[in-house]
C-alpha atoms as a PDB file:
ATOM      1  CA  MET A   1    -100.766 -45.145-180.008  1.00  0.00           C
ATOM      2  CA  SER A   2     -98.769 -46.903-182.446  1.00  0.00           C
ATOM      3  CA  LYS A   3     -99.265 -50.802-183.439  1.00  0.00           C
ATOM      4  CA  PRO A   4     -96.263 -52.818-182.352  1.00  0.00           C
ATOM      5  CA  ASP A   5     -94.171 -54.383-184.832  1.00  0.00           C
ATOM      6  CA  ASP A   6     -95.552 -58.157-184.974  1.00  0.00           C
ATOM      7  CA  LEU A   7     -92.121 -59.580-185.975  1.00  0.00           C
ATOM      8  CA  LEU A   8     -90.595 -57.586-183.088  1.00  0.00           C
ATOM      9  CA  VAL A   9     -93.333 -58.976-180.771  1.00  0.00           C
ATOM     10  CA  ASP A  10     -92.749 -62.527-182.044  1.00  0.00           C
ATOM     11  CA  ILE A  11     -88.913 -62.105-181.183  1.00  0.00           C
ATOM     12  CA  ALA A  12     -89.895 -61.180-177.502  1.00  0.00           C
ATOM     13  CA  ALA A  13     -92.246 -64.119-177.381  1.00  0.00           C
ATOM     14  CA  MET A  14     -89.621 -66.381-178.289  1.00  0.00           C
ATOM     15  CA  VAL A  15     -87.176 -64.859-175.877  1.00  0.00           C
ATOM     16  CA  GLU A  16     -90.053 -65.560-173.445  1.00  0.00           C
ATOM     17  CA  SER A  17     -90.934 -68.904-174.329  1.00  0.00           C
ATOM     18  CA  GLU A  18     -87.076 -70.080-174.643  1.00  0.00           C
ATOM     19  CA  HIS A  19     -86.030 -68.385-171.502  1.00  0.00           C
ATOM     20  CA  THR A  20     -82.896 -67.504-173.417  1.00  0.00           C
ATOM     21  CA  ASN A  21     -80.761 -64.356-173.056  1.00  0.00           C
ATOM     22  CA  GLN A  22     -78.602 -64.592-176.051  1.00  0.00           C
ATOM     23  CA  MET A  23     -80.538 -62.446-178.522  1.00  0.00           C
ATOM     24  CA  SER A  24     -78.861 -59.269-179.369  1.00  0.00           C
ATOM     25  CA  LEU A  25     -80.940 -56.303-180.490  1.00  0.00           C
ATOM     26  CA  THR A  26     -80.474 -52.617-181.062  1.00  0.00           C
ATOM     27  CA  VAL A  27     -83.701 -50.277-181.033  1.00  0.00           C
ATOM     28  CA  VAL A  28     -84.568 -46.817-181.810  1.00  0.00           C
ATOM     29  CA  VAL A  29     -86.834 -44.908-179.432  1.00  0.00           C
ATOM     30  CA  PRO A  30     -87.727 -41.557-178.961  1.00  0.00           C
ATOM     31  CA  GLY A  31     -84.656 -39.907-177.644  1.00  0.00           C
ATOM     32  CA  ALA A  32     -82.225 -43.081-177.591  1.00  0.00           C
ATOM     33  CA  VAL A  33     -80.642 -45.746-179.558  1.00  0.00           C
ATOM     34  CA  ILE A  34     -80.395 -48.839-177.131  1.00  0.00           C
ATOM     35  CA  THR A  35     -78.050 -51.956-177.865  1.00  0.00           C
ATOM     36  CA  GLY A  36     -77.826 -54.990-175.789  1.00  0.00           C
ATOM     37  CA  ARG A  37     -79.130 -58.477-175.127  1.00  0.00           C
ATOM     38  CA  LEU A  38     -82.936 -59.298-174.389  1.00  0.00           C
ATOM     39  CA  ALA A  39     -84.073 -61.213-171.313  1.00  0.00           C
ATOM     40  CA  PRO A  40     -87.188 -62.857-170.394  1.00  0.00           C
ATOM     41  CA  GLU A  41     -89.199 -60.804-168.118  1.00  0.00           C
ATOM     42  CA  ALA A  42     -89.107 -63.136-165.253  1.00  0.00           C
ATOM     43  CA  VAL A  43     -85.165 -63.124-165.414  1.00  0.00           C
ATOM     44  CA  TRP A  44     -85.003 -59.366-165.986  1.00  0.00           C
ATOM     45  CA  ARG A  45     -87.348 -58.544-162.846  1.00  0.00           C
ATOM     46  CA  GLU A  46     -85.208 -61.090-160.841  1.00  0.00           C
ATOM     47  CA  ARG A  47     -82.067 -59.353-161.664  1.00  0.00           C
ATOM     48  CA  VAL A  48     -83.334 -55.824-160.733  1.00  0.00           C
ATOM     49  CA  ALA A  49     -84.501 -57.230-157.620  1.00  0.00           C
ATOM     50  CA  GLU A  50     -81.320 -58.471-156.637  1.00  0.00           C
ATOM     51  CA  VAL A  51     -79.647 -55.194-157.331  1.00  0.00           C
ATOM     52  CA  LEU A  52     -82.292 -53.154-155.378  1.00  0.00           C
ATOM     53  CA  LYS A  53     -82.425 -55.337-152.221  1.00  0.00           C
ATOM     54  CA  ASP A  54     -78.696 -54.731-151.665  1.00  0.00           C
ATOM     55  CA  SER A  55     -79.245 -51.058-151.658  1.00  0.00           C
ATOM     56  CA  ASP A  56     -79.824 -49.209-148.266  1.00  0.00           C
ATOM     57  CA  GLN A  57     -82.023 -46.538-149.997  1.00  0.00           C
ATOM     58  CA  LEU A  58     -83.818 -48.664-152.508  1.00  0.00           C
ATOM     59  CA  GLY A  59     -84.014 -52.029-150.934  1.00  0.00           C
ATOM     60  CA  ALA A  60     -87.808 -51.615-150.236  1.00  0.00           C
ATOM     61  CA  PHE A  61     -88.618 -51.549-153.838  1.00  0.00           C
ATOM     62  CA  ALA A  62     -87.282 -54.833-154.308  1.00  0.00           C
ATOM     63  CA  PRO A  63     -90.468 -56.842-153.665  1.00  0.00           C
ATOM     64  CA  VAL A  64     -92.164 -54.819-156.452  1.00  0.00           C
ATOM     65  CA  PHE A  65     -89.934 -56.493-159.055  1.00  0.00           C
ATOM     66  CA  THR A  66     -90.681 -60.132-157.615  1.00  0.00           C
ATOM     67  CA  ARG A  67     -94.442 -60.152-157.461  1.00  0.00           C
ATOM     68  CA  ALA A  68     -96.153 -62.692-159.283  1.00  0.00           C
ATOM     69  CA  GLY A  69     -98.853 -61.582-161.902  1.00  0.00           C
ATOM     70  CA  GLY A  70     -96.349 -59.407-163.735  1.00  0.00           C
ATOM     71  CA  ASN A  71     -95.726 -62.257-166.382  1.00  0.00           C
ATOM     72  CA  ARG A  72     -98.200 -61.672-169.256  1.00  0.00           C
ATOM     73  CA  ARG A  73     -96.962 -64.778-170.727  1.00  0.00           C
ATOM     74  CA  ASN A  74     -98.645 -66.903-167.886  1.00  0.00           C
ATOM     75  CA  ARG A  75    -101.837 -65.057-169.056  1.00  0.00           C
ATOM     76  CA  GLY A  76    -101.479 -66.162-172.507  1.00  0.00           C
ATOM     77  CA  GLU A  77    -100.643 -62.518-173.703  1.00  0.00           C
ATOM     78  CA  ALA A  78     -98.137 -61.358-176.216  1.00  0.00           C
ATOM     79  CA  PRO A  79     -95.268 -59.430-174.819  1.00  0.00           C
ATOM     80  CA  SER A  80     -95.737 -55.640-174.491  1.00  0.00           C
ATOM     81  CA  HIS A  81     -92.163 -54.808-173.490  1.00  0.00           C
ATOM     82  CA  LEU A  82     -88.594 -55.842-174.449  1.00  0.00           C
ATOM     83  CA  HIS A  83     -86.440 -56.444-171.312  1.00  0.00           C
ATOM     84  CA  PHE A  84     -82.681 -55.723-171.970  1.00  0.00           C
ATOM     85  CA  HIS A  85     -79.670 -56.495-169.755  1.00  0.00           C
ATOM     86  CA  VAL A  86     -76.027 -55.685-170.568  1.00  0.00           C
ATOM     87  CA  ALA A  87     -77.275 -52.773-172.488  1.00  0.00           C
ATOM     88  CA  ARG A  88     -76.082 -49.377-173.393  1.00  0.00           C
ATOM     89  CA  ILE A  89     -77.766 -46.112-174.402  1.00  0.00           C
ATOM     90  CA  LEU A  90     -75.560 -45.175-177.429  1.00  0.00           C
ATOM     91  CA  GLN A  91     -74.445 -41.545-177.260  1.00  0.00           C
ATOM     92  CA  GLY A  92     -71.663 -40.242-179.708  1.00  0.00           C
ATOM     93  CA  SER A  93     -68.713 -42.658-179.539  1.00  0.00           C
ATOM     94  CA  LEU A  94     -69.529 -44.383-176.269  1.00  0.00           C
ATOM     95  CA  GLY A  95     -72.177 -46.476-174.619  1.00  0.00           C
ATOM     96  CA  ILE A  96     -73.982 -45.468-171.381  1.00  0.00           C
ATOM     97  CA  PRO A  97     -73.527 -47.166-168.872  1.00  0.00           C
ATOM     98  CA  GLU A  98     -70.142 -48.608-169.980  1.00  0.00           C
ATOM     99  CA  THR A  99     -70.639 -51.961-168.152  1.00  0.00           C
ATOM    100  CA  GLY A 100     -74.364 -52.199-169.401  1.00  0.00           C
ATOM    101  CA  GLY A 101     -77.801 -51.555-167.778  1.00  0.00           C
ATOM    102  CA  MET A 102     -81.279 -53.229-167.501  1.00  0.00           C
ATOM    103  CA  TYR A 103     -83.855 -51.497-169.518  1.00  0.00           C
ATOM    104  CA  ARG A 104     -87.653 -52.146-170.084  1.00  0.00           C
ATOM    105  CA  ILE A 105     -89.044 -50.727-173.291  1.00  0.00           C
ATOM    106  CA  ALA A 106     -92.363 -50.573-174.593  1.00  0.00           C
ATOM    107  CA  ILE A 107     -92.518 -52.538-178.086  1.00  0.00           C
ATOM    108  CA  LYS A 108     -95.045 -49.804-179.275  1.00  0.00           C
ATOM    109  CA  ASP A 109     -92.487 -47.164-178.831  1.00  0.00           C
ATOM    110  CA  VAL A 110     -89.572 -48.739-181.032  1.00  0.00           C
ATOM    111  CA  SER A 111     -89.605 -46.966-184.405  1.00  0.00           C
ATOM    112  CA  ALA A 112     -86.780 -49.153-185.773  1.00  0.00           C
ATOM    113  CA  TRP A 113     -84.622 -51.835-184.896  1.00  0.00           C
ATOM    114  CA  THR A 114     -81.847 -54.489-185.865  1.00  0.00           C
ATOM    115  CA  VAL A 115     -80.694 -57.698-184.876  1.00  0.00           C
ATOM    116  CA  GLY A 116     -77.107 -57.461-183.226  1.00  0.00           C
ATOM    117  CA  ASP A 117     -75.509 -55.395-180.611  1.00  0.00           C
ATOM    118  CA  PHE A 118     -73.393 -52.239-181.535  1.00  0.00           C
ATOM    119  CA  SER A 119     -70.288 -51.867-179.711  1.00  0.00           C
ATOM    120  CA  TYR A 120     -67.458 -49.346-180.113  1.00  0.00           C
ATOM    121  CA  SER A 121     -63.658 -49.390-180.033  1.00  0.00           C
ATOM    122  CA  ASP A 122     -61.363 -46.425-179.747  1.00  0.00           C
ATOM    123  CA  ARG A 123     -59.317 -47.902-182.485  1.00  0.00           C
END
């Protein structure tokens, strides 16, 4: 088990405490490069739940994301995950999905990162 990057933990904690979703970040994790904006965990959970509840097949899973107790900040713990929204997995010259998705990534799994969001153009 690797030790999480303290600076990355501090960035995640600041996103949580400020309740901002404007911090752009690109991370390298096993098998992927993911770029997008960070969101506080509670906001991320709420958005995922909204998408799920509108699905005929997945609506029953929505309450899992809205349950109390998942918020580590309320228990005084450092964040263990990054919560991306409007994020893409970079693959060659495109980002998947094109419109951005919701990803939860364990901070301990991040091997490299940079501030900023990479986007591609076909120009």
